[in-house]
PDB file of C-alpha atoms in Angstrom:
ATOM      1  CA  MET A   1       6.578  24.515  -0.337  1.00 92.00           C
ATOM      2  CA  PHE A   2       7.447  20.843  -0.130  1.00 97.00           C
ATOM      3  CA  GLU A   3       9.795  19.767   2.625  1.00 98.00           C
ATOM      4  CA  LEU A   4      10.511  16.211   3.689  1.00 98.00           C
ATOM      5  CA  HIS A   5       8.870  15.503   7.069  1.00 98.00           C
ATOM      6  CA  PRO A   6      11.561  15.626   9.826  1.00 98.00           C
ATOM      7  CA  ARG A   7      10.746  12.079  10.963  1.00 98.00           C
ATOM      8  CA  LEU A   8      11.237  10.737   7.434  1.00 98.00           C
ATOM      9  CA  ALA A   9      14.416  12.783   7.052  1.00 98.00           C
ATOM     10  CA  ALA A  10      15.755  11.287  10.305  1.00 98.00           C
ATOM     11  CA  ASP A  11      14.927   7.669   9.420  1.00 98.00           C
ATOM     12  CA  THR A  12      16.055   7.609   5.780  1.00 98.00           C
ATOM     13  CA  LEU A  13      18.914   8.319   3.380  1.00 97.00           C
ATOM     14  CA  ALA A  14      18.502  10.258   0.130  1.00 97.00           C
ATOM     15  CA  VAL A  15      18.547   8.229  -3.098  1.00 97.00           C
ATOM     16  CA  GLY A  16      17.451  10.881  -5.593  1.00 97.00           C
ATOM     17  CA  ARG A  17      14.421  12.402  -7.233  1.00 98.00           C
ATOM     18  CA  LEU A  18      11.893  10.719  -9.493  1.00 98.00           C
ATOM     19  CA  PRO A  19       9.596  12.834 -11.703  1.00 98.00           C
ATOM     20  CA  LEU A  20       6.959  13.015  -8.913  1.00 98.00           C
ATOM     21  CA  CYS A  21       8.581  11.654  -5.764  1.00 98.00           C
ATOM     22  CA  ARG A  22      11.562  12.195  -3.534  1.00 98.00           C
ATOM     23  CA  LEU A  23      13.148   8.736  -3.250  1.00 98.00           C
ATOM     24  CA  GLN A  24      14.648   7.741   0.108  1.00 98.00           C
ATOM     25  CA  LEU A  25      16.137   4.523   1.488  1.00 98.00           C
ATOM     26  CA  MET A  26      15.034   3.516   4.981  1.00 98.00           C
ATOM     27  CA  ASN A  27      18.163   3.293   7.124  1.00 98.00           C
ATOM     28  CA  ASP A  28      17.409  -0.280   8.169  1.00 98.00           C
ATOM     29  CA  ALA A  29      19.566  -3.053   6.776  1.00 98.00           C
ATOM     30  CA  ARG A  30      17.060  -5.736   7.828  1.00 98.00           C
ATOM     31  CA  TYR A  31      15.112  -5.035   4.624  1.00 98.00           C
ATOM     32  CA  PRO A  32      15.874  -3.213   1.362  1.00 98.00           C
ATOM     33  CA  TRP A  33      13.153  -0.602   1.901  1.00 98.00           C
ATOM     34  CA  LEU A  34      12.395   2.463  -0.213  1.00 98.00           C
ATOM     35  CA  ILE A  35      10.174   5.411   0.662  1.00 98.00           C
ATOM     36  CA  LEU A  36       8.542   7.481  -2.100  1.00 98.00           C
ATOM     37  CA  VAL A  37       7.319  10.930  -1.100  1.00 98.00           C
ATOM     38  CA  PRO A  38       5.381  12.956  -3.688  1.00 98.00           C
ATOM     39  CA  GLU A  39       6.936  16.443  -3.691  1.00 98.00           C
ATOM     40  CA  ARG A  40       3.667  18.234  -3.057  1.00 98.00           C
ATOM     41  CA  ALA A  41       3.054  20.250   0.095  1.00 97.00           C
ATOM     42  CA  GLY A  42       0.256  19.298   2.481  1.00 97.00           C
ATOM     43  CA  LEU A  43      -0.644  15.906   1.010  1.00 98.00           C
ATOM     44  CA  ARG A  44      -1.945  13.169   3.309  1.00 98.00           C
ATOM     45  CA  GLU A  45      -3.851  10.721   1.080  1.00 98.00           C
ATOM     46  CA  ILE A  46      -3.260   9.194  -2.363  1.00 98.00           C
ATOM     47  CA  HIS A  47      -6.693  10.353  -3.490  1.00 98.00           C
ATOM     48  CA  GLN A  48      -5.733  13.999  -2.890  1.00 98.00           C
ATOM     49  CA  LEU A  49      -3.368  13.809  -5.888  1.00 98.00           C
ATOM     50  CA  PRO A  50      -4.914  14.681  -9.270  1.00 98.00           C
ATOM     51  CA  PRO A  51      -5.460  11.632 -11.542  1.00 98.00           C
ATOM     52  CA  ALA A  52      -2.399  12.241 -13.744  1.00 98.00           C
ATOM     53  CA  GLU A  53      -0.153  12.370 -10.675  1.00 98.00           C
ATOM     54  CA  ARG A  54      -1.795   9.257  -9.238  1.00 98.00           C
ATOM     55  CA  ALA A  55      -0.922   7.452 -12.477  1.00 98.00           C
ATOM     56  CA  GLN A  56       2.640   8.770 -12.202  1.00 98.00           C
ATOM     57  CA  LEU A  57       2.807   7.617  -8.567  1.00 98.00           C
ATOM     58  CA  ILE A  58       1.887   4.031  -9.423  1.00 98.00           C
ATOM     59  CA  GLU A  59       4.432   4.055 -12.266  1.00 98.00           C
ATOM     60  CA  GLU A  60       7.128   5.151  -9.812  1.00 98.00           C
ATOM     61  CA  ILE A  61       5.973   2.523  -7.290  1.00 98.00           C
ATOM     62  CA  SER A  62       6.201  -0.117 -10.042  1.00 98.00           C
ATOM     63  CA  ALA A  63       9.642   0.981 -11.196  1.00 98.00           C
ATOM     64  CA  CYS A  64      10.965   0.954  -7.619  1.00 98.00           C
ATOM     65  CA  SER A  65       9.352  -2.446  -6.972  1.00 98.00           C
ATOM     66  CA  GLN A  66      10.968  -3.957 -10.051  1.00 98.00           C
ATOM     67  CA  ALA A  67      14.336  -2.445  -9.229  1.00 98.00           C
ATOM     68  CA  LEU A  68      14.216  -3.695  -5.629  1.00 98.00           C
ATOM     69  CA  GLU A  69      13.050  -7.134  -6.728  1.00 97.00           C
ATOM     70  CA  ALA A  70      15.933  -7.386  -9.193  1.00 96.00           C
ATOM     71  CA  VAL A  71      18.701  -6.192  -6.897  1.00 96.00           C
ATOM     72  CA  SER A  72      17.551  -7.972  -3.714  1.00 95.00           C
ATOM     73  CA  ARG A  73      16.174 -11.293  -4.991  1.00 86.00           C
ATOM     74  CA  ALA A  74      13.012 -10.588  -2.982  1.00 96.00           C
ATOM     75  CA  ASP A  75      10.307 -13.215  -2.586  1.00 97.00           C
ATOM     76  CA  LYS A  76       7.613 -10.537  -2.301  1.00 98.00           C
ATOM     77  CA  ILE A  77       7.336  -6.797  -2.605  1.00 98.00           C
ATOM     78  CA  ASN A  78       5.223  -5.056   0.032  1.00 98.00           C
ATOM     79  CA  VAL A  79       3.678  -1.704  -0.894  1.00 98.00           C
ATOM     80  CA  GLY A  80       1.964   0.461   1.691  1.00 98.00           C
ATOM     81  CA  ALA A  81       0.753   3.991   2.345  1.00 98.00           C
ATOM     82  CA  LEU A  82      -0.189   4.158   6.026  1.00 98.00           C
ATOM     83  CA  GLY A  83       0.703   7.506   7.575  1.00 97.00           C
ATOM     84  CA  ASN A  84      -0.861   6.940  10.984  1.00 97.00           C
ATOM     85  CA  LEU A  85       2.267   8.371  12.652  1.00 96.00           C
ATOM     86  CA  VAL A  86       3.794  10.581   9.934  1.00 97.00           C
ATOM     87  CA  PRO A  87       1.013  12.506   8.218  1.00 96.00           C
ATOM     88  CA  GLN A  88       2.976  13.477   5.073  1.00 98.00           C
ATOM     89  CA  LEU A  89       1.948  11.144   2.230  1.00 98.00           C
ATOM     90  CA  HIS A  90       4.686   8.560   1.733  1.00 98.00           C
ATOM     91  CA  VAL A  91       4.673   5.133   0.129  1.00 99.00           C
ATOM     92  CA  HIS A  92       6.716   2.213   1.432  1.00 98.00           C
ATOM     93  CA  VAL A  93       8.138  -0.249  -1.115  1.00 98.00           C
ATOM     94  CA  ILE A  94       9.827  -3.076   0.755  1.00 98.00           C
ATOM     95  CA  ALA A  95      11.704  -6.154  -0.458  1.00 98.00           C
ATOM     96  CA  ARG A  96      10.625  -9.101   1.674  1.00 98.00           C
ATOM     97  CA  ARG A  97      12.322 -12.459   1.906  1.00 97.00           C
ATOM     98  CA  ALA A  98      10.832 -15.600   3.442  1.00 97.00           C
ATOM     99  CA  GLY A  99      12.442 -15.794   6.877  1.00 96.00           C
ATOM    100  CA  ASP A 100      13.321 -12.093   7.219  1.00 97.00           C
ATOM    101  CA  ALA A 101      13.037 -10.398  10.630  1.00 96.00           C
ATOM    102  CA  ALA A 102       9.251  -9.845  10.420  1.00 97.00           C
ATOM    103  CA  TRP A 103       8.212 -12.549   7.940  1.00 97.00           C
ATOM    104  CA  PRO A 104       5.364 -13.185   7.152  1.00 96.00           C
ATOM    105  CA  GLY A 105       4.004 -10.203   9.111  1.00 96.00           C
ATOM    106  CA  PRO A 106       4.282  -6.562   8.064  1.00 97.00           C
ATOM    107  CA  VAL A 107       7.556  -4.771   8.888  1.00 97.00           C
ATOM    108  CA  TRP A 108       6.085  -1.732  10.609  1.00 96.00           C
ATOM    109  CA  GLY A 109       6.550  -1.563  14.357  1.00 91.00           C
ATOM    110  CA  GLN A 110       8.630  -4.764  14.501  1.00 93.00           C
ATOM    111  CA  GLY A 111      11.913  -4.661  16.375  1.00 94.00           C
ATOM    112  CA  VAL A 112      14.581  -2.004  16.028  1.00 96.00           C
ATOM    113  CA  ALA A 113      16.140  -0.637  12.838  1.00 97.00           C
ATOM    114  CA  GLU A 114      19.702  -1.762  12.098  1.00 98.00           C
ATOM    115  CA  PRO A 115      21.490   1.046  10.245  1.00 98.00           C
ATOM    116  CA  TRP A 116      23.198   0.145   6.969  1.00 98.00           C
ATOM    117  CA  ASP A 117      26.977  -0.066   7.036  1.00 97.00           C
ATOM    118  CA  GLU A 118      28.553   2.116   4.406  1.00 97.00           C
ATOM    119  CA  ALA A 119      29.773  -0.584   2.026  1.00 98.00           C
ATOM    120  CA  ALA A 120      26.448  -2.456   1.860  1.00 97.00           C
ATOM    121  CA  ARG A 121      24.513   0.775   1.491  1.00 97.00           C
ATOM    122  CA  SER A 122      26.754   2.037  -1.303  1.00 97.00           C
ATOM    123  CA  ALA A 123      26.446  -1.252  -3.175  1.00 98.00           C
ATOM    124  CA  LEU A 124      22.642  -1.284  -2.844  1.00 98.00           C
ATOM    125  CA  LEU A 125      22.302   2.344  -3.938  1.00 97.00           C
ATOM    126  CA  ALA A 126      24.576   1.833  -6.945  1.00 97.00           C
ATOM    127  CA  ALA A 127      22.576  -1.222  -8.050  1.00 97.00           C
ATOM    128  CA  LEU A 128      19.262   0.614  -7.584  1.00 97.00           C
ATOM    129  CA  ARG A 129      20.474   3.677  -9.475  1.00 96.00           C
ATOM    130  CA  GLU A 130      21.581   1.492 -12.359  1.00 96.00           C
ATOM    131  CA  ARG A 131      18.183  -0.246 -12.515  1.00 97.00           C
ATOM    132  CA  LEU A 132      16.197   2.996 -12.229  1.00 97.00           C
ATOM    133  CA  GLY A 133      18.329   4.553 -14.943  1.00 91.00           C
ATOM    134  CA  GLY A 134      17.005   7.718 -16.517  1.00 89.00           C
ATOM    135  CA  LEU A 135      13.983   7.881 -14.188  1.00 95.00           C
ATOM    136  CA  LEU A 136      16.207   9.082 -11.362  1.00 94.00           C
ATOM    137  CA  ARG A 137      17.662  12.584 -11.193  1.00 88.00           C
TER     138      ARG A 137
ATOM    139  CA  MET B   1      -9.253 -17.920 -15.427  1.00 92.00           C
ATOM    140  CA  PHE B   2      -9.578 -15.564 -12.489  1.00 97.00           C
ATOM    141  CA  GLU B   3     -10.917 -16.993  -9.281  1.00 98.00           C
ATOM    142  CA  LEU B   4     -10.896 -15.287  -5.903  1.00 98.00           C
ATOM    143  CA  HIS B   5      -8.299 -16.945  -3.630  1.00 98.00           C
ATOM    144  CA  PRO B   6     -10.100 -19.260  -1.140  1.00 98.00           C
ATOM    145  CA  ARG B   7      -8.594 -17.458   1.855  1.00 98.00           C
ATOM    146  CA  LEU B   8      -9.892 -14.093   0.587  1.00 98.00           C
ATOM    147  CA  ALA B   9     -13.260 -15.667  -0.190  1.00 98.00           C
ATOM    148  CA  ALA B  10     -13.445 -17.024   3.372  1.00 98.00           C
ATOM    149  CA  ASP B  11     -12.490 -13.745   5.077  1.00 98.00           C
ATOM    150  CA  THR B  12     -14.563 -11.297   3.023  1.00 98.00           C
ATOM    151  CA  LEU B  13     -18.045 -10.463   1.744  1.00 97.00           C
ATOM    152  CA  ALA B  14     -18.791  -9.517  -1.867  1.00 97.00           C
ATOM    153  CA  VAL B  15     -19.498  -5.844  -2.570  1.00 97.00           C
ATOM    154  CA  GLY B  16     -19.479  -5.871  -6.382  1.00 97.00           C
ATOM    155  CA  ARG B  17     -17.222  -5.437  -9.370  1.00 98.00           C
ATOM    156  CA  LEU B  18     -15.252  -2.386 -10.406  1.00 98.00           C
ATOM    157  CA  PRO B  19     -13.922  -2.076 -13.980  1.00 98.00           C
ATOM    158  CA  LEU B  20     -10.653  -3.842 -13.012  1.00 98.00           C
ATOM    159  CA  CYS B  21     -11.153  -5.255  -9.513  1.00 98.00           C
ATOM    160  CA  ARG B  22     -13.424  -7.532  -7.590  1.00 98.00           C
ATOM    161  CA  LEU B  23     -14.466  -5.471  -4.547  1.00 98.00           C
ATOM    162  CA  GLN B  24     -14.831  -7.273  -1.215  1.00 98.00           C
ATOM    163  CA  LEU B  25     -15.496  -6.141   2.364  1.00 98.00           C
ATOM    164  CA  MET B  26     -13.349  -7.726   5.063  1.00 98.00           C
ATOM    165  CA  ASN B  27     -15.703  -9.420   7.517  1.00 98.00           C
ATOM    166  CA  ASP B  28     -14.277  -7.535  10.476  1.00 98.00           C
ATOM    167  CA  ALA B  29     -16.395  -4.843  12.082  1.00 98.00           C
ATOM    168  CA  ARG B  30     -13.392  -3.373  13.952  1.00 98.00           C
ATOM    169  CA  TYR B  31     -12.522  -1.423  10.797  1.00 98.00           C
ATOM    170  CA  PRO B  32     -14.365  -0.531   7.586  1.00 98.00           C
ATOM    171  CA  TRP B  33     -11.927  -2.444   5.362  1.00 98.00           C
ATOM    172  CA  LEU B  34     -12.160  -3.047   1.613  1.00 98.00           C
ATOM    173  CA  ILE B  35     -10.134  -5.483  -0.477  1.00 98.00           C
ATOM    174  CA  LEU B  36      -9.608  -4.839  -4.205  1.00 99.00           C
ATOM    175  CA  VAL B  37      -8.563  -7.842  -6.284  1.00 98.00           C
ATOM    176  CA  PRO B  38      -7.681  -7.248  -9.952  1.00 98.00           C
ATOM    177  CA  GLU B  39      -9.574  -9.893 -11.926  1.00 98.00           C
ATOM    178  CA  ARG B  40      -6.484 -11.231 -13.677  1.00 98.00           C
ATOM    179  CA  ALA B  41      -5.257 -14.783 -13.164  1.00 97.00           C
ATOM    180  CA  GLY B  42      -1.816 -15.445 -11.707  1.00 97.00           C
ATOM    181  CA  LEU B  43      -0.963 -11.890 -10.569  1.00 98.00           C
ATOM    182  CA  ARG B  44       1.246 -11.392  -7.520  1.00 98.00           C
ATOM    183  CA  GLU B  45       2.706  -7.898  -7.827  1.00 98.00           C
ATOM    184  CA  ILE B  46       1.376  -4.484  -8.872  1.00 98.00           C
ATOM    185  CA  HIS B  47       4.201  -4.117 -11.395  1.00 98.00           C
ATOM    186  CA  GLN B  48       3.018  -7.233 -13.266  1.00 98.00           C
ATOM    187  CA  LEU B  49      -0.059  -5.295 -14.448  1.00 98.00           C
ATOM    188  CA  PRO B  50       0.363  -3.372 -17.723  1.00 98.00           C
ATOM    189  CA  PRO B  51       0.618   0.431 -17.255  1.00 98.00           C
ATOM    190  CA  ALA B  52      -2.993   1.171 -18.286  1.00 98.00           C
ATOM    191  CA  GLU B  53      -4.285  -1.316 -15.708  1.00 98.00           C
ATOM    192  CA  ARG B  54      -1.958   0.077 -13.050  1.00 98.00           C
ATOM    193  CA  ALA B  55      -3.473   3.507 -13.708  1.00 98.00           C
ATOM    194  CA  GLN B  56      -6.948   1.965 -13.437  1.00 98.00           C
ATOM    195  CA  LEU B  57      -5.962   0.241 -10.184  1.00 98.00           C
ATOM    196  CA  ILE B  58      -4.893   3.477  -8.509  1.00 98.00           C
ATOM    197  CA  GLU B  59      -8.122   5.148  -9.700  1.00 98.00           C
ATOM    198  CA  GLU B  60     -10.135   2.343  -8.072  1.00 98.00           C
ATOM    199  CA  ILE B  61      -8.015   2.585  -4.900  1.00 98.00           C
ATOM    200  CA  SER B  62      -8.692   6.341  -4.826  1.00 98.00           C
ATOM    201  CA  ALA B  63     -12.431   5.964  -5.392  1.00 98.00           C
ATOM    202  CA  CYS B  64     -12.686   3.347  -2.637  1.00 98.00           C
ATOM    203  CA  SER B  65     -10.559   5.480  -0.287  1.00 98.00           C
ATOM    204  CA  GLN B  66     -12.780   8.512  -0.825  1.00 98.00           C
ATOM    205  CA  ALA B  67     -15.951   6.458  -0.388  1.00 98.00           C
ATOM    206  CA  LEU B  68     -14.691   4.860   2.832  1.00 98.00           C
ATOM    207  CA  GLU B  69     -13.484   8.210   4.174  1.00 97.00           C
ATOM    208  CA  ALA B  70     -16.873   9.759   3.515  1.00 96.00           C
ATOM    209  CA  VAL B  71     -19.015   6.992   4.995  1.00 96.00           C
ATOM    210  CA  SER B  72     -16.825   6.167   8.002  1.00 95.00           C
ATOM    211  CA  ARG B  73     -15.471   9.565   9.085  1.00 87.00           C
ATOM    212  CA  ALA B  74     -11.980   8.043   9.033  1.00 96.00           C
ATOM    213  CA  ASP B  75      -9.004   9.956  10.374  1.00 97.00           C
ATOM    214  CA  LYS B  76      -6.665   8.192   7.942  1.00 98.00           C
ATOM    215  CA  ILE B  77      -6.911   5.764   5.062  1.00 98.00           C
ATOM    216  CA  ASN B  78      -4.363   2.941   4.999  1.00 98.00           C
ATOM    217  CA  VAL B  79      -3.559   1.396   1.630  1.00 98.00           C
ATOM    218  CA  GLY B  80      -1.454  -1.746   1.349  1.00 98.00           C
ATOM    219  CA  ALA B  81      -0.532  -4.553  -1.011  1.00 98.00           C
ATOM    220  CA  LEU B  82       1.382  -7.111   1.045  1.00 98.00           C
ATOM    221  CA  GLY B  83       0.564 -10.678  -0.019  1.00 97.00           C
ATOM    222  CA  ASN B  84       3.075 -12.449   2.198  1.00 97.00           C
ATOM    223  CA  LEU B  85       0.409 -14.987   3.181  1.00 96.00           C
ATOM    224  CA  VAL B  86      -2.084 -14.862   0.275  1.00 97.00           C
ATOM    225  CA  PRO B  87      -0.125 -14.693  -2.986  1.00 96.00           C
ATOM    226  CA  GLN B  88      -3.004 -13.440  -5.181  1.00 98.00           C
ATOM    227  CA  LEU B  89      -2.531  -9.673  -5.736  1.00 98.00           C
ATOM    228  CA  HIS B  90      -4.979  -7.821  -3.504  1.00 98.00           C
ATOM    229  CA  VAL B  91      -5.010  -4.274  -2.178  1.00 99.00           C
ATOM    230  CA  HIS B  92      -6.247  -3.351   1.289  1.00 98.00           C
ATOM    231  CA  VAL B  93      -8.042  -0.007   1.720  1.00 98.00           C
ATOM    232  CA  ILE B  94      -8.793   0.503   5.398  1.00 98.00           C
ATOM    233  CA  ALA B  95     -10.561   3.305   7.259  1.00 98.00           C
ATOM    234  CA  ARG B  96      -8.590   4.032  10.411  1.00 98.00           C
ATOM    235  CA  ARG B  97      -9.755   6.046  13.393  1.00 97.00           C
ATOM    236  CA  ALA B  98      -7.536   7.387  16.176  1.00 97.00           C
ATOM    237  CA  GLY B  99      -8.088   4.936  19.019  1.00 96.00           C
ATOM    238  CA  ASP B 100      -9.264   1.979  16.913  1.00 97.00           C
ATOM    239  CA  ALA B 101      -8.228  -1.563  17.923  1.00 96.00           C
ATOM    240  CA  ALA B 102      -4.753  -1.364  16.338  1.00 97.00           C
ATOM    241  CA  TRP B 103      -4.143   2.411  16.305  1.00 97.00           C
ATOM    242  CA  PRO B 104      -1.567   3.720  15.418  1.00 96.00           C
ATOM    243  CA  GLY B 105      -0.086   0.410  14.259  1.00 96.00           C
ATOM    244  CA  PRO B 106      -1.066  -1.465  11.110  1.00 97.00           C
ATOM    245  CA  VAL B 107      -4.165  -3.692  11.320  1.00 97.00           C
ATOM    246  CA  TRP B 108      -2.629  -6.874   9.923  1.00 96.00           C
ATOM    247  CA  GLY B 109      -2.067  -9.659  12.421  1.00 91.00           C
ATOM    248  CA  GLN B 110      -3.618  -7.731  15.318  1.00 93.00           C
ATOM    249  CA  GLY B 111      -6.234  -9.508  17.432  1.00 94.00           C
ATOM    250  CA  VAL B 112      -9.179 -11.441  16.085  1.00 96.00           C
ATOM    251  CA  ALA B 113     -11.717 -10.382  13.453  1.00 97.00           C
ATOM    252  CA  GLU B 114     -15.191  -9.469  14.748  1.00 98.00           C
ATOM    253  CA  PRO B 115     -17.738 -10.394  12.067  1.00 98.00           C
ATOM    254  CA  TRP B 116     -20.180  -7.665  11.011  1.00 98.00           C
ATOM    255  CA  ASP B 117     -23.727  -7.993  12.264  1.00 97.00           C
ATOM    256  CA  GLU B 118     -26.220  -7.910   9.457  1.00 97.00           C
ATOM    257  CA  ALA B 119     -27.724  -4.478  10.111  1.00 98.00           C
ATOM    258  CA  ALA B 120     -24.395  -2.654  10.356  1.00 97.00           C
ATOM    259  CA  ARG B 121     -23.018  -4.465   7.327  1.00 97.00           C
ATOM    260  CA  SER B 122     -26.089  -3.667   5.223  1.00 97.00           C
ATOM    261  CA  ALA B 123     -25.939   0.001   6.191  1.00 98.00           C
ATOM    262  CA  LEU B 124     -22.218   0.236   5.365  1.00 98.00           C
ATOM    263  CA  LEU B 125     -22.614  -1.526   2.023  1.00 97.00           C
ATOM    264  CA  ALA B 126     -25.568   0.651   1.027  1.00 97.00           C
ATOM    265  CA  ALA B 127     -23.620   3.818   1.863  1.00 97.00           C
ATOM    266  CA  LEU B 128     -20.536   2.591  -0.036  1.00 97.00           C
ATOM    267  CA  ARG B 129     -22.578   1.588  -3.082  1.00 96.00           C
ATOM    268  CA  GLU B 130     -24.197   5.013  -3.155  1.00 96.00           C
ATOM    269  CA  ARG B 131     -20.803   6.748  -3.005  1.00 97.00           C
ATOM    270  CA  LEU B 132     -19.193   4.491  -5.630  1.00 97.00           C
ATOM    271  CA  GLY B 133     -22.160   5.028  -7.912  1.00 91.00           C
ATOM    272  CA  GLY B 134     -21.720   4.026 -11.536  1.00 89.00           C
ATOM    273  CA  LEU B 135     -18.219   2.633 -10.958  1.00 95.00           C
ATOM    274  CA  LEU B 136     -19.698  -0.445  -9.296  1.00 94.00           C
ATOM    275  CA  ARG B 137     -21.412  -3.214 -11.202  1.00 88.00           C
TER     276      ARG B 137
END
């Protein structure tokens, strides 16, 4: 049975469910940063998904990228599936801005997360939910 | 017209062509590291590809991941589309081993590339080409 990895559960806030993935927001106000976790038990690598679910995964990545880009005025979207520390397959979709805390390097392992305050988080989640529309349960 | 970005051309070696992507090997023997570049001019983000080409992209990512995993005995495959420095859309597929030069961090921006020597590079490319089979032109 699928369960969100405890490390991901500790670092993120629930956004909702997409057809394939659990959608979480990283609790780090330095970057608007989504995490997509396919709700399949025991997955570690993208290529372990069957082809139809891989196609669904990249559609969900694209929808989240477009939503983040629209609501955050990002200069670049970063997409990554690393999993060197947390083995459960999860995909990062991160809105990057020129001059942000890690720019132009990758965000992973840089500095310390700054938790969202409630008002900014609520506003971001409402804007994302509106953009994602019917895709999000 | 599509042309490989000069920075990618300088840092990588040609492997061949997949149905959608130009396939290159990063010239860095610290990690078996492939770069997939969709042969479409002016692309920056995955979500700018039409859905059928996004599906093809994730199939090519999966095939390259499986090939790298098989030939390199990787502990983990890292997949990333960042593009903060090189704006042309390109996807990294990297074979990671516990204890490699950047483990467990991401590889980008860590240390200095160590060019492949010709024998090791030829052996890796031959093994990859065999695994990728008919997908590679």
